[in-house]
CSV table of C-alpha atoms in Angstrom, one decimal:
chain,number,residue,atom,x,y,z
A,1231,MET,CA,128.7,-221.9,134.7
A,1232,SER,CA,128.1,-219.2,132.1
A,1233,MET,CA,130.3,-216.1,131.9
A,1234,ILE,CA,129.3,-212.7,133.2
A,1235,TYR,CA,128.9,-210.5,130.1
A,1236,PRO,CA,130.8,-207.2,130.5
A,1237,GLU,CA,128.7,-204.0,130.2
A,1238,LYS,CA,131.7,-202.1,128.9
A,1239,ILE,CA,135.2,-202.7,127.5
A,1240,GLU,CA,138.3,-200.5,127.7
A,1241,VAL,CA,140.3,-200.1,124.5
A,1242,GLY,CA,143.3,-197.8,124.9
A,1243,GLU,CA,142.1,-194.7,126.7
A,1244,ASN,CA,138.5,-195.1,125.6
A,1245,ILE,CA,135.6,-197.0,127.3
A,1246,TYR,CA,132.8,-198.4,125.1
A,1247,HIS,CA,129.5,-199.6,126.4
A,1248,VAL,CA,128.2,-203.0,125.4
A,1249,ALA,CA,124.5,-203.7,124.9
A,1250,TYR,CA,123.0,-207.2,124.6
A,1251,GLU,CA,119.8,-208.1,122.8
A,1252,ILE,CA,118.0,-211.4,122.2
A,1253,ALA,CA,117.2,-211.8,118.5
A,1254,MET,CA,114.2,-213.8,117.3
A,1255,ARG,CA,116.3,-215.5,114.6
A,1256,SER,CA,118.8,-218.3,114.1
A,1257,THR,CA,122.0,-216.2,113.8
A,1258,SER,CA,123.7,-213.8,116.1
A,1259,SER,CA,125.4,-210.5,115.1
A,1260,VAL,CA,127.5,-207.7,116.4
A,1261,LYS,CA,127.7,-204.0,115.4
A,1262,ILE,CA,129.5,-200.9,116.5
A,1263,ARG,CA,127.0,-198.1,116.5
A,1264,ASN,CA,127.0,-194.6,117.9
A,1265,GLY,CA,130.2,-195.3,119.9
A,1266,GLY,CA,128.9,-198.5,121.5
A,1267,ILE,CA,128.8,-202.2,120.8
A,1268,VAL,CA,125.5,-203.9,120.2
A,1269,ILE,CA,125.5,-207.7,120.3
A,1270,LYS,CA,122.3,-209.5,119.2
A,1271,LEU,CA,122.2,-213.1,120.4
A,1272,SER,CA,120.0,-215.7,118.8
A,1273,ARG,CA,117.4,-217.0,121.1
A,1274,PHE,CA,118.5,-220.5,120.0
A,1275,THR,CA,122.0,-220.2,121.4
A,1276,MET,CA,122.5,-220.9,125.1
A,1277,GLY,CA,125.1,-221.7,127.7
A,1278,PHE,CA,128.7,-222.2,126.6
A,1279,GLN,CA,127.8,-221.8,122.9
A,1280,ARG,CA,126.4,-218.3,123.7
A,1281,ASP,CA,129.5,-217.5,125.8
A,1282,ARG,CA,131.8,-218.5,122.9
A,1283,ILE,CA,129.9,-216.2,120.6
A,1284,VAL,CA,130.1,-213.3,123.0
A,1285,ARG,CA,133.9,-213.7,123.4
A,1286,LYS,CA,134.3,-213.9,119.7
A,1287,PHE,CA,132.3,-210.7,119.1
A,1288,LEU,CA,134.1,-208.8,121.8
A,1289,ARG,CA,137.5,-209.8,120.3
A,1290,TRP,CA,136.3,-208.6,116.9
A,1291,ALA,CA,135.1,-205.3,118.4
A,1292,GLU,CA,138.4,-204.7,120.2
A,1293,LYS,CA,140.3,-205.3,117.0
A,1294,ARG,CA,138.2,-202.7,115.1
A,1295,LEU,CA,138.2,-200.2,117.9
A,1296,VAL,CA,142.0,-200.3,118.4
A,1297,LYS,CA,142.3,-198.8,114.9
A,1298,VAL,CA,140.2,-195.8,115.6
A,1299,GLY,CA,142.1,-192.6,115.5
A,1300,LYS,CA,142.5,-190.8,118.8
A,1301,ASP,CA,141.0,-187.6,117.4
A,1302,ALA,CA,139.1,-189.2,114.5
A,1303,PHE,CA,136.1,-186.9,114.9
A,1304,ILE,CA,134.0,-185.0,117.6
A,1305,LYS,CA,131.0,-187.0,118.5
A,1306,PRO,CA,127.7,-185.0,118.3
A,1307,VAL,CA,125.9,-184.5,121.6
A,1308,TYR,CA,122.1,-184.5,121.1
A,1309,GLU,CA,120.9,-183.1,124.4
A,1310,ASN,CA,120.3,-179.7,125.9
A,1311,GLY,CA,123.5,-177.7,125.9
A,1312,GLY,CA,125.1,-180.2,123.5
A,1313,ARG,CA,127.4,-179.2,120.6
A,1314,ILE,CA,127.4,-180.6,117.0
A,1315,VAL,CA,130.6,-179.9,115.1
A,1316,THR,CA,130.5,-180.0,111.3
A,1317,HIS,CA,133.0,-178.8,108.7
A,1318,ASN,CA,131.9,-175.2,108.6
A,1319,LYS,CA,129.7,-174.7,111.6
A,1320,VAL,CA,129.4,-175.5,115.3
A,1321,TYR,CA,125.7,-175.9,116.3
A,1322,GLU,CA,124.6,-175.3,119.9
A,1323,LEU,CA,121.5,-177.3,121.0
A,1324,SER,CA,118.7,-175.8,123.1
A,1325,VAL,CA,116.1,-178.4,124.1
A,1326,LYS,CA,113.0,-177.9,126.2
A,1327,VAL,CA,109.6,-179.6,126.7
A,1328,ILE,CA,106.6,-177.5,125.5
A,1329,PRO,CA,102.9,-177.9,126.0
A,1330,GLY,CA,100.7,-179.6,123.4
A,1331,ASP,CA,101.0,-182.5,121.0
A,1332,LYS,CA,103.4,-181.0,118.4
A,1333,SER,CA,107.1,-180.6,118.6
A,1334,ARG,CA,108.8,-177.5,117.1
A,1335,ILE,CA,112.2,-176.9,115.6
A,1336,ALA,CA,114.0,-173.7,114.6
A,1337,LEU,CA,117.4,-172.4,113.6
A,1338,LYS,CA,118.3,-169.2,115.4
A,1339,HIS,CA,121.3,-166.9,114.8
A,1340,GLY,CA,122.7,-169.3,112.2
A,1341,ASN,CA,123.9,-172.0,114.6
A,1342,ILE,CA,121.5,-172.4,117.5
A,1343,LEU,CA,119.1,-175.3,117.2
A,1344,GLU,CA,116.0,-174.7,119.2
A,1345,ILE,CA,114.0,-177.8,119.8
A,1346,GLY,CA,110.7,-177.9,121.6
A,1347,ILE,CA,109.6,-181.5,122.4
A,1348,SER,CA,105.9,-182.1,122.8
A,1349,GLY,CA,105.0,-182.6,126.4
A,1350,LEU,CA,102.4,-185.2,125.4
A,1351,PHE,CA,105.0,-187.1,123.4
A,1352,VAL,CA,107.4,-187.2,126.3
A,1353,LYS,CA,104.6,-188.4,128.6
A,1354,LEU,CA,103.6,-191.2,126.2
A,1355,ASN,CA,107.2,-192.1,125.1
A,1356,PRO,CA,109.5,-191.3,128.0
A,1357,LYS,CA,112.3,-193.5,126.6
A,1358,LYS,CA,112.3,-192.0,123.1
A,1359,GLY,CA,113.1,-188.4,124.0
A,1360,ASN,CA,116.8,-188.4,123.1
A,1361,LYS,CA,116.2,-190.2,119.8
A,1362,THR,CA,113.6,-187.7,118.9
A,1363,VAL,CA,115.9,-184.8,119.7
A,1364,GLN,CA,118.6,-186.4,117.5
A,1365,TYR,CA,116.1,-186.9,114.7
A,1366,LEU,CA,114.8,-183.3,114.8
A,1367,ALA,CA,118.3,-181.9,115.1
A,1368,GLU,CA,119.6,-183.9,112.1
A,1369,LYS,CA,116.6,-182.8,110.1
A,1370,LEU,CA,117.4,-179.2,110.7
A,1371,ILE,CA,121.1,-179.6,110.1
A,1372,MET,CA,120.6,-181.4,106.8
A,1373,LYS,CA,118.4,-178.6,105.5
A,1374,ASP,CA,121.0,-176.0,106.7
A,1375,GLN,CA,124.0,-177.8,105.2
A,1376,LEU,CA,122.4,-178.5,101.8
A,1377,ALA,CA,124.0,-175.3,100.4
A,1378,TYR,CA,127.4,-176.6,101.6
A,1379,LEU,CA,126.9,-180.0,99.9
A,1380,LYS,CA,125.8,-178.3,96.6
A,1381,GLU,CA,128.9,-176.1,96.8
A,1382,VAL,CA,131.3,-179.0,97.3
A,1383,ILE,CA,129.6,-181.2,94.7
A,1384,GLY,CA,129.4,-178.3,92.2
A,1385,GLU,CA,133.0,-177.3,92.6
A,1386,LEU,CA,134.3,-180.9,92.2
A,1387,ASN,CA,132.0,-181.6,89.2
A,1388,GLN,CA,133.2,-178.4,87.5
A,1389,LEU,CA,136.9,-179.1,88.1
A,1390,TYR,CA,137.1,-182.8,87.2
A,1391,PHE,CA,133.9,-184.2,85.6
A,1392,GLN,CA,131.7,-181.6,83.8
A,1393,GLU,CA,128.8,-184.0,83.9
A,1394,PHE,CA,125.0,-183.3,84.2
A,1395,LEU,CA,123.7,-183.9,87.7
A,1396,LYS,CA,120.0,-183.8,88.5
A,1397,PHE,CA,120.3,-183.2,92.2
A,1398,CYS,CA,122.3,-184.0,95.3
A,1399,ARG,CA,121.1,-184.2,98.9
A,1400,PHE,CA,122.0,-185.5,102.4
A,1401,LYS,CA,120.4,-188.7,103.5
A,1402,ARG,CA,120.2,-190.6,106.8
A,1403,THR,CA,121.8,-194.0,106.0
A,1404,ASN,CA,123.9,-196.4,108.0
A,1405,SER,CA,124.5,-199.0,105.2
A,1406,ARG,CA,126.6,-196.8,102.9
A,1407,PHE,CA,128.3,-193.5,102.7
A,1408,GLY,CA,126.9,-192.4,99.4
A,1409,SER,CA,125.1,-193.4,96.2
A,1410,CYS,CA,124.6,-192.3,92.6
A,1411,SER,CA,121.5,-193.5,90.7
A,1412,SER,CA,121.0,-194.1,87.0
A,1413,LYS,CA,118.8,-191.0,87.0
A,1414,ARG,CA,122.0,-189.0,88.0
A,1415,ASN,CA,120.9,-188.2,91.6
A,1416,ILE,CA,123.6,-188.3,94.3
A,1417,ASN,CA,122.9,-189.0,98.0
A,1418,ILE,CA,125.6,-188.4,100.6
A,1419,ALA,CA,125.3,-189.8,104.1
A,1420,PHE,CA,124.6,-187.0,106.6
A,1421,ARG,CA,127.0,-188.6,109.1
A,1422,LEU,CA,130.0,-187.7,106.9
A,1423,LEU,CA,129.6,-184.1,108.1
A,1424,PHE,CA,131.4,-185.4,111.2
A,1425,ALA,CA,134.3,-187.0,109.2
A,1426,PRO,CA,137.4,-185.1,108.2
A,1427,ARG,CA,136.8,-182.7,105.3
A,1428,GLU,CA,139.0,-184.7,102.8
A,1429,VAL,CA,137.1,-187.9,103.6
A,1430,PHE,CA,133.8,-186.0,102.9
A,1431,ARG,CA,135.2,-184.8,99.6
A,1432,TYR,CA,136.4,-188.2,98.7
A,1433,VAL,CA,132.9,-189.7,98.9
A,1434,CYS,CA,131.6,-186.8,96.8
A,1435,VAL,CA,134.4,-187.6,94.2
A,1436,HIS,CA,133.5,-191.3,94.3
A,1437,GLU,CA,129.8,-190.6,93.6
A,1438,LEU,CA,130.6,-188.1,90.9
A,1439,SER,CA,132.8,-190.6,89.2
A,1440,HIS,CA,129.7,-192.8,88.8
A,1441,LEU,CA,128.3,-190.2,86.5
A,1442,LYS,CA,131.2,-191.3,84.2
A,1443,GLU,CA,131.1,-195.0,85.0
A,1444,MET,CA,128.2,-196.7,86.8
A,1445,ASN,CA,130.5,-199.5,88.1
A,1446,HIS,CA,133.8,-200.0,89.9
A,1447,SER,CA,135.9,-200.8,86.8
A,1448,VAL,CA,139.5,-199.7,86.1
A,1449,ARG,CA,138.1,-196.7,84.2
A,1450,PHE,CA,136.0,-195.7,87.2
A,1451,TRP,CA,139.0,-195.7,89.6
A,1452,ALA,CA,141.0,-193.8,87.1
A,1453,HIS,CA,138.4,-191.0,87.3
A,1454,VAL,CA,138.6,-191.1,91.1
A,1455,GLU,CA,142.4,-190.9,91.1
A,1456,ALA,CA,142.5,-188.1,88.6
A,1457,ALA,CA,140.3,-186.0,90.9
A,1458,MET,CA,141.9,-187.1,94.2
A,1459,PRO,CA,145.3,-188.8,93.8
A,1460,ASN,CA,145.5,-189.6,97.6
A,1461,TYR,CA,142.0,-191.1,97.7
A,1462,LYS,CA,143.3,-194.3,99.3
A,1463,GLU,CA,144.1,-192.4,102.5
A,1464,ALA,CA,140.4,-191.4,102.8
A,1465,GLU,CA,139.3,-195.0,102.1
A,1466,LYS,CA,141.6,-196.2,104.9
A,1467,TRP,CA,140.1,-193.7,107.3
A,1468,LEU,CA,136.6,-194.9,106.4
A,1469,ARG,CA,137.6,-198.5,107.0
A,1470,ASP,CA,139.2,-197.7,110.3
A,1471,ASN,CA,136.8,-195.1,111.6
A,1472,GLY,CA,133.7,-194.9,109.5
A,1473,PHE,CA,131.6,-197.3,111.6
A,1474,MET,CA,132.0,-194.8,114.6
A,1475,LEU,CA,130.1,-192.1,112.8
A,1476,GLY,CA,126.8,-193.9,113.6
């Protein structure tokens, strides 16, 4: 008899929801995303083999989650009345459904995100409302926080690197925390606005160091350490908590 797959697991004082999906591929996978566990099971695995995979993935998730700091960060709440806490601002979210086929977004009084969701969109896509609110809120916050990013990057560059930088921007990405291209463009993951300030600065230092060395050689890490001697603490935080940022 197959096991009953748990819909949530308890790790310490926290409860994490578990979602199961059937994947149209030969391998199974597990991810911790947006504060929950997502297990994708290959359609080719069944019975006791599938049970074994689920147990293995749940053990892996528990080992990762037990390392998460108790107050690692404040999770953004993308719904009406929700709060989104960044390094320099707390955003309040006001969401309502409006007539017509177009959604509208606006930033009022410096920190109030007003989002009007198209009534037609809600009618046609009733299950996508929350994701749409998140997408629109993030779009507005990235625009508002660009000046902050430029300030941090500019300060660190002036203090430690003195290199030409074409531009920097926030980017929605789950695969990495930052990148620096050969064209001297720096991208920083938007989700790092919810990480501790020193972790955010470390990723900026890491990418600025690539303006000196486009690799991870000994010379590259020497530049990182010169700008941030305790950078390994930030790296550890990312290893233990980074996956919880989304």
